[in-house]
Amino acid sequence: MYTHSIWRYLLLPTLLLSSNFSAVCGKKDKPRLTASKFEFLPYNVNYFDDSDVVMFIDPISSNVYRSTNAGESWEMPKDLPRGAALSLTLHPWKSTRAFMMTSEELHWKTDDRGETWQKFVVEKFPSLYRDPLTFHAGDPDRIIWNGMDCSGIFCDELTMYTTDNFKHTKYLRDDTDGCYWAKSDPVFSTGDKKMDLNRIICVTRGRFSPWRTDYRLLISDNFFSGGDELEPELELGRTVKGIINVASVTKYLIAAAASDNTDEMSLYVSDDSIKWHKAVFPHEHKLRQESYTVLEGTNYSIQIDIQNSGRPMKPMGVFLTSNSNGTYFVRNIEHTNRNEWGVVDFEKVMGIQGIVMLNIVENFEAVEKSNEEKHIRSKMSFDDGRDFMDLNCDGHPLHLHSVTDISNSGRVFTSPAPGLVMGIGNTGNYLKHYMEGSLYISDDAGIKDLFLLLSKRALRTNFITP
C-alpha cells in the first residue's frame, strides 16, 4: 500500500545481478552491452520476474515500449492503442500479468507478459492521488480499483473491486481515501481462511464531516454490502479518528493517525487486523507528519526512520526497529541520510535474510550547526540493523550511492541472485560525487568484507542484464 512520498516499498537501486549477468562476470570475457537510443528519458522500466521481458512508458507520447530480449531491441505492443497510456502496473503476485491504465473508462491487461492485451472497462477513472490498483496476495484475480467520480464539478474518490481479474467490476464504497486487501502480503494472515480471502480495509471520510481530522478506519468482510462494516478499536476500548493512511509491511498492518491541533502523529499496528496496538517509540523521537518513513521491514519486525534534524533541506534521521508484534521500537543507529521527500538511504540484500545497508552522515554536528555539506559513509548489518559495520574493499572503507541519489529509472534486474550486489561508489573517508565513483561488486553480500573494483569510472546509465 502506497501514499505520497512517505510510505513506500523499497526499490533496490544497488544492482542485484541476474543469473545470466553473473555467469558472464564469472568468465574472463567482458559482458556484452547493447545501447538503445530514445528521444526521451525512459520512465518506470519494469522487468517481468524470471524473464527477459521489459516494459516502460514514454512519458511524452504516452506509448508503451516492450522488449523480449532484456533491452536489446524494443517495439510497441500491437494490441495497445497509441498515445493512451496513463500508467503501467505489474502484478506483484502474478509475474505474467500487467495492467495499462488510461484516462478513459477503457483499460488494458495482459496475462502473458505483454505479448497480447485484452480490453477491460471500469466506469470510474483511476485515482490520481494514490496507486489505482491494490492486489490480493493470496488470489491474483482479486484486485481493488481506487478511482474517482468526476461527473460533478469536483472529482470524488470511490472504490471498485473485481474478483475475476476485471471480467466484472463492482462498486465497493464511496467517500474513500484508499482501500486495500488485508492480505496484501503473502506472509500476513488474519488466522481465518475466509477472512483472509475477503477482508478489505478502507480509510474513509467521517460520517458527517469532510475534514481529515474525522477520517476513519473501516473494515468489511462482505465488500461493505448492506452496511457491513466495522470500525476497529485501535486503542483499548475506543476507536480513533484522523486516520491518514494504512500500509502493509510483511505480516503487519500499520495505520497512521494525526492529532488535533498538532503535527504529532500516532501509529497503530496489528498482525491480524483484529487486535491493534499503539506503537511506542523512545520518548525523544516523536512522530510528526511528513517526517518519518516506514521501511521494508522483516517477517518479524517493523523498521522505521524518523527525521530528527532541524535542517529541512539537509535532513537526517534515526533508524528504529520494533519487537516481534510491532509495538515497541528501539533505536539502532542515528544520523541516517535521507532527503527532503522522506526517502532514506536504506537497502536490503535480496535473497538473504538479515543483511541491510544504509548510509549515515558522519559530520552531523557541522551539518546541523553550520549547514555544511554532508559527509556520507556506508554501513552494513548482518542482523537486520541491530549492529552495523563498515563496507570494505581491499582493506579500505567503501561507500556506495543509494536511493537518495538514484540514477536509474525503475527496476534494473530480472531476478535476484542471492549474495550478488553491485553499486557505484568510492573508497576513502566519505562518499564522493557520483561521477567520481567506480563500479564495485560483491558475490557474497559483503560477508567477507570484500567488494571488488570492476570499473574505474561511474556508469551513469540504466543497468539492464544482457
Coordinates of C-alpha atoms in Angstrom, one line a residue:
M1 CA 0.0 0.0 0.0
Y2 CA 1.4 3.3 -1.0
T3 CA 0.8 7.0 -0.3
H4 CA 2.5 10.3 -1.2
S5 CA 6.3 10.2 -0.5
I6 CA 6.3 8.7 3.0
W7 CA 5.1 5.1 2.7
R8 CA 7.0 3.1 0.1
Y9 CA 8.1 -0.3 -1.0
L10 CA 11.8 -0.1 -1.4
L11 CA 13.2 -0.2 -4.9
L12 CA 16.8 -1.6 -4.7
P13 CA 19.0 0.5 -6.9
T14 CA 22.2 -1.2 -5.8
L15 CA 22.2 -3.7 -8.7
L16 CA 21.4 -7.3 -7.7
L17 CA 22.7 -9.2 -10.7
S18 CA 20.6 -11.8 -12.5
S19 CA 22.0 -15.3 -13.1
N20 CA 22.7 -14.5 -16.7
F21 CA 24.9 -11.5 -15.8
S22 CA 26.7 -13.3 -13.0
A23 CA 27.6 -16.1 -15.4
V24 CA 29.1 -13.6 -17.8
C25 CA 31.0 -12.0 -14.9
G26 CA 32.4 -15.4 -13.9
K27 CA 34.1 -15.7 -17.3
K28 CA 37.2 -13.8 -18.5
D29 CA 35.1 -12.4 -21.4
K30 CA 33.8 -8.9 -20.9
P31 CA 30.0 -8.6 -20.6
R32 CA 28.2 -7.7 -23.8
L33 CA 26.4 -4.4 -23.7
T34 CA 23.8 -3.1 -26.1
A35 CA 22.7 0.5 -26.4
S36 CA 19.2 1.6 -27.4
K37 CA 18.7 5.3 -28.2
F38 CA 15.4 7.1 -27.4
E39 CA 14.4 10.7 -27.8
F40 CA 13.1 10.8 -24.3
L41 CA 14.1 9.5 -20.8
P42 CA 12.6 6.0 -20.3
Y43 CA 10.3 6.1 -17.3
N44 CA 9.4 3.3 -14.9
V45 CA 11.3 0.5 -16.6
N46 CA 9.8 -2.8 -15.4
Y47 CA 11.1 -6.4 -15.7
F48 CA 8.7 -9.3 -15.5
D49 CA 10.1 -11.8 -13.0
D50 CA 12.1 -14.7 -14.3
S51 CA 12.1 -13.5 -17.8
D52 CA 13.9 -11.1 -20.3
V53 CA 10.7 -9.1 -20.9
V54 CA 10.9 -5.4 -20.1
M55 CA 8.3 -2.7 -20.5
F56 CA 8.1 1.1 -19.9
I57 CA 6.0 4.1 -20.8
D58 CA 7.3 7.0 -22.9
P59 CA 6.1 9.9 -20.8
I60 CA 6.0 12.3 -23.8
S61 CA 4.0 10.2 -26.3
S62 CA 2.2 8.0 -23.7
N63 CA 3.2 4.9 -25.6
V64 CA 4.3 1.6 -24.1
Y65 CA 7.5 0.0 -25.2
R66 CA 8.3 -3.7 -24.8
S67 CA 11.5 -5.8 -25.1
T68 CA 11.7 -9.6 -25.1
N69 CA 15.5 -9.7 -25.0
A70 CA 16.3 -7.7 -21.9
G71 CA 16.5 -4.4 -23.7
E72 CA 18.5 -5.2 -26.8
S73 CA 15.6 -4.2 -29.1
W74 CA 12.2 -2.5 -28.4
E75 CA 8.8 -2.3 -30.0
M76 CA 5.3 -1.0 -29.2
P77 CA 2.8 -3.8 -28.5
K78 CA 0.5 -4.2 -31.5
D79 CA -2.7 -4.6 -29.4
L80 CA -2.3 -1.4 -27.5
P81 CA -3.7 2.0 -28.7
R82 CA -1.1 4.7 -29.4
G83 CA -0.8 7.7 -27.1
A84 CA -3.2 6.4 -24.4
A85 CA -1.0 5.1 -21.6
L86 CA -1.5 6.9 -18.3
S87 CA 0.2 4.3 -16.1
L88 CA 1.6 0.8 -16.2
T89 CA 1.4 -1.6 -13.3
L90 CA 2.8 -5.1 -13.0
H91 CA 1.0 -7.6 -10.8
P92 CA 3.2 -8.1 -7.7
W93 CA 2.0 -11.7 -7.1
K94 CA 1.4 -13.0 -10.6
S95 CA 4.5 -12.5 -12.7
T96 CA 2.9 -12.8 -16.1
R97 CA 0.3 -10.1 -15.6
A98 CA 0.3 -6.3 -16.1
F99 CA -2.2 -3.5 -16.5
M100 CA -2.2 -0.4 -18.6
M101 CA -4.5 2.4 -17.3
T102 CA -5.8 5.2 -19.5
S103 CA -7.6 8.5 -18.7
E104 CA -10.8 7.0 -20.0
E105 CA -13.1 4.1 -19.0
L106 CA -11.3 1.6 -21.3
H107 CA -8.1 0.0 -20.0
W108 CA -5.9 -3.0 -21.0
K109 CA -4.5 -6.1 -19.3
T110 CA -2.1 -8.9 -20.2
D111 CA -1.7 -12.4 -18.9
D112 CA 1.4 -13.3 -21.0
R113 CA 4.0 -10.6 -20.1
G114 CA 2.6 -8.1 -22.7
E115 CA 2.6 -10.4 -25.8
T116 CA -1.2 -10.0 -26.1
W117 CA -3.5 -7.5 -24.5
Q118 CA -7.2 -7.6 -23.6
K119 CA -9.6 -4.7 -23.0
F120 CA -11.5 -4.2 -19.8
V121 CA -13.9 -1.5 -18.7
V122 CA -14.1 0.3 -15.4
E123 CA -16.8 3.0 -15.2
K124 CA -14.8 5.3 -12.9
F125 CA -11.5 7.0 -13.7
P126 CA -8.3 5.7 -12.0
S127 CA -7.2 7.7 -9.0
L128 CA -4.6 10.4 -9.4
Y129 CA -4.0 10.6 -5.7
R130 CA -2.8 7.0 -5.0
D131 CA -2.0 3.8 -6.8
P132 CA -5.2 2.9 -8.6
L133 CA -4.7 -0.9 -8.2
T134 CA -4.1 -2.9 -5.0
F135 CA -3.7 -6.6 -5.1
H136 CA -4.7 -9.6 -3.0
A137 CA -1.6 -11.6 -2.1
G138 CA -3.5 -15.0 -2.0
D139 CA -5.7 -14.7 -5.0
P140 CA -4.3 -12.9 -8.1
D141 CA -7.8 -12.3 -9.6
R142 CA -8.8 -10.1 -6.6
I143 CA -8.0 -6.5 -7.3
I144 CA -9.2 -3.3 -5.8
W145 CA -9.7 -0.2 -8.0
N146 CA -9.1 3.1 -6.3
G147 CA -10.9 5.5 -8.6
M148 CA -12.6 8.9 -9.0
D149 CA -16.1 10.0 -9.9
C150 CA -15.6 13.2 -11.9
S151 CA -19.3 13.7 -13.1
G152 CA -19.6 16.8 -11.0
I153 CA -17.6 20.0 -10.6
F154 CA -15.0 18.1 -8.5
C155 CA -13.7 14.6 -8.5
D156 CA -14.8 12.5 -5.6
E157 CA -12.8 9.4 -4.6
L158 CA -14.5 6.0 -4.5
T159 CA -13.5 2.4 -4.8
M160 CA -14.4 -0.6 -7.1
Y161 CA -13.3 -4.2 -7.0
T162 CA -13.0 -7.3 -9.0
T163 CA -12.8 -11.0 -8.0
D164 CA -12.2 -12.3 -11.6
N165 CA -9.4 -10.2 -13.0
F166 CA -11.6 -7.5 -14.4
K167 CA -14.1 -9.7 -16.2
H168 CA -16.6 -7.9 -14.0
T169 CA -16.2 -4.9 -11.7
K170 CA -18.4 -4.0 -8.8
Y171 CA -18.9 -1.0 -6.6
L172 CA -17.3 -1.2 -3.2
R173 CA -17.7 2.2 -1.4
D174 CA -17.6 5.9 -1.9
D175 CA -16.0 8.6 0.2
T176 CA -12.8 6.6 0.4
D177 CA -9.3 7.7 0.8
G178 CA -7.7 4.4 -0.3
C179 CA -8.8 0.8 0.2
Y180 CA -6.7 -2.3 0.5
W181 CA -7.0 -6.1 0.9
A182 CA -6.0 -7.1 4.4
K183 CA -3.9 -9.8 2.9
S184 CA -1.7 -7.6 0.8
D185 CA 1.4 -9.6 1.6
P186 CA 1.9 -13.4 1.4
V187 CA 3.1 -13.7 5.0
F188 CA 0.1 -11.8 6.5
S189 CA -2.9 -13.7 7.9
T190 CA -5.9 -13.0 10.0
G191 CA -5.9 -16.6 11.2
D192 CA -9.0 -17.4 9.3
K193 CA -9.0 -18.5 5.6
K194 CA -12.4 -16.9 4.7
M195 CA -11.4 -13.6 6.4
D196 CA -8.0 -13.7 4.6
L197 CA -9.9 -14.0 1.3
N198 CA -12.4 -11.3 1.7
R199 CA -11.3 -8.8 4.3
I200 CA -10.9 -5.2 3.0
I201 CA -9.6 -2.2 4.9
C202 CA -10.5 1.4 3.9
V203 CA -9.7 4.9 5.1
T204 CA -13.0 6.8 4.7
R205 CA -14.3 10.3 5.4
G206 CA -16.2 10.9 8.6
R207 CA -19.9 10.3 8.8
F208 CA -20.9 14.0 8.8
S209 CA -17.6 15.7 8.2
P210 CA -15.2 16.2 5.2
W211 CA -12.3 17.2 7.4
R212 CA -9.3 14.9 7.6
T213 CA -9.3 15.0 11.4
D214 CA -12.5 12.9 11.2
Y215 CA -11.3 10.3 8.7
R216 CA -12.0 6.7 9.9
L217 CA -10.6 3.2 9.5
L218 CA -13.3 0.8 8.4
I219 CA -13.1 -3.0 7.8
S220 CA -15.5 -5.2 5.9
D221 CA -15.6 -9.0 5.2
N222 CA -18.5 -8.7 2.8
F223 CA -17.5 -5.9 0.4
F224 CA -19.3 -3.3 2.5
S225 CA -22.7 -4.6 1.3
G226 CA -25.7 -3.9 3.4
G227 CA -23.8 -1.7 5.7
D228 CA -21.4 -4.5 6.7
E229 CA -18.5 -2.5 8.2
L230 CA -16.6 -2.4 11.4
E231 CA -14.6 0.4 12.9
P232 CA -11.8 -1.4 14.9
E233 CA -10.7 -0.2 18.4
L234 CA -7.2 1.0 17.7
E235 CA -6.7 1.8 21.3
L236 CA -8.1 -0.1 24.3
G237 CA -11.9 0.5 24.4
R238 CA -12.0 3.2 21.7
T239 CA -11.8 3.9 18.0
V240 CA -9.5 6.6 16.6
K241 CA -10.3 9.4 14.2
G242 CA -7.9 11.3 12.0
I243 CA -6.6 8.3 10.1
I244 CA -4.2 9.4 7.4
N245 CA -3.0 6.2 5.9
V246 CA -2.8 2.4 6.0
A247 CA 0.2 0.3 5.0
S248 CA 1.0 -3.3 4.7
V249 CA 4.6 -4.3 5.8
T250 CA 5.2 -8.1 5.6
K251 CA 3.0 -9.6 8.3
Y252 CA 1.9 -6.3 9.8
L253 CA -0.8 -3.7 9.1
I254 CA 0.0 -0.1 10.1
A255 CA -2.4 2.8 10.5
A256 CA -1.3 6.3 10.9
A257 CA -3.4 8.9 12.7
A258 CA -3.0 12.7 13.1
S259 CA -3.7 14.5 16.4
D260 CA -5.9 17.6 16.6
N261 CA -4.2 21.0 16.6
T262 CA -0.7 19.5 16.3
D263 CA 1.6 17.9 13.8
E264 CA 2.3 14.9 16.0
M265 CA 1.1 11.5 14.9
S266 CA 0.4 8.0 16.2
L267 CA 1.0 4.6 14.7
Y268 CA -1.3 1.6 15.3
V269 CA -0.1 -1.9 14.5
S270 CA -1.8 -5.2 14.0
D271 CA -0.6 -8.6 12.9
D272 CA -4.1 -10.0 12.2
S273 CA -6.3 -6.9 11.5
I274 CA -8.3 -7.8 14.6
K275 CA -6.3 -6.7 17.6
W276 CA -4.5 -3.4 17.3
H277 CA -1.8 -1.7 19.5
K278 CA -0.4 1.7 19.7
A279 CA 3.3 1.8 18.7
V280 CA 5.6 3.0 21.4
F281 CA 8.8 5.0 20.5
P282 CA 11.7 6.3 22.6
H283 CA 10.5 9.5 24.2
E284 CA 13.0 11.7 22.4
H285 CA 11.7 10.5 19.0
K286 CA 8.2 11.8 18.4
L287 CA 6.4 11.1 15.1
R288 CA 5.4 14.2 13.1
Q289 CA 3.6 14.4 9.8
E290 CA 5.9 14.1 6.7
S291 CA 8.9 13.3 9.0
Y292 CA 9.0 9.5 9.1
T293 CA 9.4 6.7 6.6
V294 CA 8.2 3.1 7.1
L295 CA 10.9 0.9 5.5
E296 CA 10.6 -2.6 4.1
G297 CA 10.9 -4.4 7.4
T298 CA 11.3 -8.1 8.1
N299 CA 9.0 -11.0 8.8
Y300 CA 9.4 -10.4 12.5
S301 CA 9.8 -6.7 12.9
I302 CA 9.0 -3.2 11.5
Q303 CA 11.7 -0.8 10.6
I304 CA 11.2 3.0 10.6
D305 CA 13.3 6.0 10.0
I306 CA 12.3 9.2 11.8
Q307 CA 13.7 12.6 10.9
N308 CA 15.5 14.2 13.9
S309 CA 17.4 17.1 12.4
G310 CA 16.5 20.8 12.1
R311 CA 17.7 21.3 8.6
P312 CA 14.7 20.6 6.3
M313 CA 16.9 20.7 3.1
K314 CA 19.6 18.5 4.6
P315 CA 17.6 16.1 6.7
M316 CA 19.0 13.3 8.8
G317 CA 17.1 10.6 10.7
V318 CA 17.3 7.8 13.3
F319 CA 16.7 4.2 12.4
L320 CA 14.5 2.1 14.7
T321 CA 13.3 -1.5 14.8
S322 CA 10.3 -2.9 16.6
N323 CA 9.8 -6.0 18.6
S324 CA 8.0 -9.1 17.2
N325 CA 4.5 -7.7 17.5
G326 CA 5.4 -4.3 16.1
T327 CA 4.6 -2.4 19.3
Y328 CA 7.8 -1.3 20.9
F329 CA 10.6 0.4 19.0
V330 CA 14.3 0.7 19.9
R331 CA 16.9 2.9 18.4
N332 CA 19.6 1.1 16.2
I333 CA 21.6 3.9 14.6
E334 CA 21.5 7.6 14.4
H335 CA 22.2 10.3 11.7
T336 CA 20.9 8.3 8.8
N337 CA 21.0 10.0 5.4
R338 CA 17.6 11.0 4.0
N339 CA 16.3 13.6 1.6
E340 CA 13.5 16.2 1.8
W341 CA 11.0 13.8 0.3
G342 CA 11.3 11.2 3.0
V343 CA 13.5 8.8 1.1
V344 CA 16.1 7.1 3.2
D345 CA 19.4 5.5 2.1
F346 CA 18.4 2.0 3.3
E347 CA 18.5 -1.1 1.2
K348 CA 18.0 -4.9 1.9
V349 CA 20.1 -7.5 0.1
M350 CA 17.5 -9.8 -1.6
G351 CA 17.5 -13.5 -1.1
I352 CA 19.4 -13.4 2.2
Q353 CA 17.6 -12.7 5.5
G354 CA 19.1 -10.1 7.8
I355 CA 21.5 -8.2 5.5
V356 CA 20.9 -4.5 5.1
M357 CA 22.9 -1.5 4.0
L358 CA 22.4 2.2 4.9
N359 CA 24.2 5.5 4.7
I360 CA 24.9 7.8 7.7
V361 CA 26.1 11.4 7.9
E362 CA 29.5 11.4 9.7
N363 CA 29.7 15.2 10.2
F364 CA 26.2 15.6 11.5
E365 CA 27.2 18.3 14.0
A366 CA 28.6 20.5 11.3
V367 CA 25.6 20.0 9.1
E368 CA 23.3 20.8 11.9
K369 CA 25.2 23.9 13.2
S370 CA 26.8 25.4 10.1
N371 CA 24.8 23.9 7.2
E372 CA 27.9 22.2 5.8
E373 CA 27.7 19.6 3.1
K374 CA 27.1 16.1 4.3
H375 CA 30.0 13.6 4.6
I376 CA 28.3 10.3 3.9
R377 CA 29.6 6.9 5.0
S378 CA 28.1 3.5 4.2
K379 CA 27.3 0.8 6.8
M380 CA 26.2 -2.8 6.6
S381 CA 24.4 -5.0 9.1
F382 CA 24.0 -8.8 9.1
D383 CA 21.4 -8.9 11.9
D384 CA 18.6 -6.7 10.5
G385 CA 20.1 -3.5 11.6
R386 CA 20.9 -4.2 15.2
D387 CA 24.7 -3.8 14.7
F388 CA 26.5 -2.1 11.8
M389 CA 30.0 -2.2 10.4
D390 CA 31.9 -0.6 7.5
L391 CA 31.8 -1.9 4.0
N392 CA 35.3 -2.9 2.9
C393 CA 37.3 -3.1 -0.3
D394 CA 41.0 -4.2 -0.1
G395 CA 41.2 -3.0 3.5
H396 CA 39.7 0.4 2.8
P397 CA 36.2 1.7 3.8
L398 CA 33.8 1.6 0.9
H399 CA 30.9 4.0 0.4
L400 CA 28.1 3.5 -2.1
H401 CA 25.4 5.7 -3.6
S402 CA 21.9 4.7 -2.6
V403 CA 18.3 5.6 -3.2
T404 CA 18.6 9.4 -2.4
D405 CA 21.0 9.6 -5.4
I406 CA 19.4 7.1 -7.7
S407 CA 20.3 7.5 -11.4
N408 CA 18.3 4.7 -13.0
S409 CA 14.6 4.6 -13.7
G410 CA 12.7 1.6 -12.5
R411 CA 13.9 -1.8 -11.6
V412 CA 17.3 -2.8 -13.1
F413 CA 17.5 -6.6 -12.8
T414 CA 15.4 -9.6 -13.9
S415 CA 15.7 -11.9 -10.9
P416 CA 17.9 -11.5 -7.9
A417 CA 20.8 -13.9 -7.4
P418 CA 21.3 -14.2 -3.6
G419 CA 24.5 -12.6 -2.4
L420 CA 25.4 -10.7 -5.6
V421 CA 25.5 -6.9 -5.0
M422 CA 26.8 -4.2 -7.3
G423 CA 26.9 -0.4 -6.8
I424 CA 28.6 2.9 -7.6
G425 CA 30.9 4.5 -5.0
N426 CA 34.4 5.0 -3.8
T427 CA 36.8 4.1 -1.0
G428 CA 38.1 6.7 1.4
N429 CA 36.7 8.8 4.3
Y430 CA 33.3 9.6 2.8
L431 CA 31.2 9.3 -0.3
K432 CA 32.2 11.5 -3.3
H433 CA 30.2 12.8 -6.3
Y434 CA 28.6 10.1 -8.4
M435 CA 30.8 10.8 -11.5
E436 CA 33.9 10.3 -9.4
G437 CA 32.7 6.9 -8.4
S438 CA 33.7 3.4 -9.6
L439 CA 31.8 0.2 -10.0
Y440 CA 32.1 -2.4 -7.2
I441 CA 30.7 -5.9 -6.8
S442 CA 30.5 -8.5 -4.0
D443 CA 29.5 -12.1 -4.7
D444 CA 28.8 -12.9 -1.0
A445 CA 26.7 -9.9 0.0
G446 CA 29.8 -8.4 1.7
I447 CA 30.1 -11.2 4.2
K448 CA 33.9 -11.4 3.7
D449 CA 34.1 -7.6 3.9
L450 CA 35.3 -7.6 0.3
F451 CA 33.9 -5.5 -2.6
L452 CA 35.8 -6.0 -5.9
L453 CA 36.6 -3.0 -8.1
L454 CA 35.2 -3.6 -11.6
S455 CA 35.5 -0.2 -13.3
K456 CA 37.3 3.0 -12.5
R457 CA 34.5 5.2 -13.7
A458 CA 30.9 5.5 -12.8
L459 CA 28.4 4.3 -15.5
R460 CA 25.5 6.8 -15.5
T461 CA 23.1 4.6 -17.3
N462 CA 20.4 2.0 -16.6
F463 CA 21.9 -1.4 -15.8
I464 CA 20.0 -4.0 -17.9
T465 CA 21.3 -7.5 -17.9
P466 CA 22.5 -8.9 -21.3

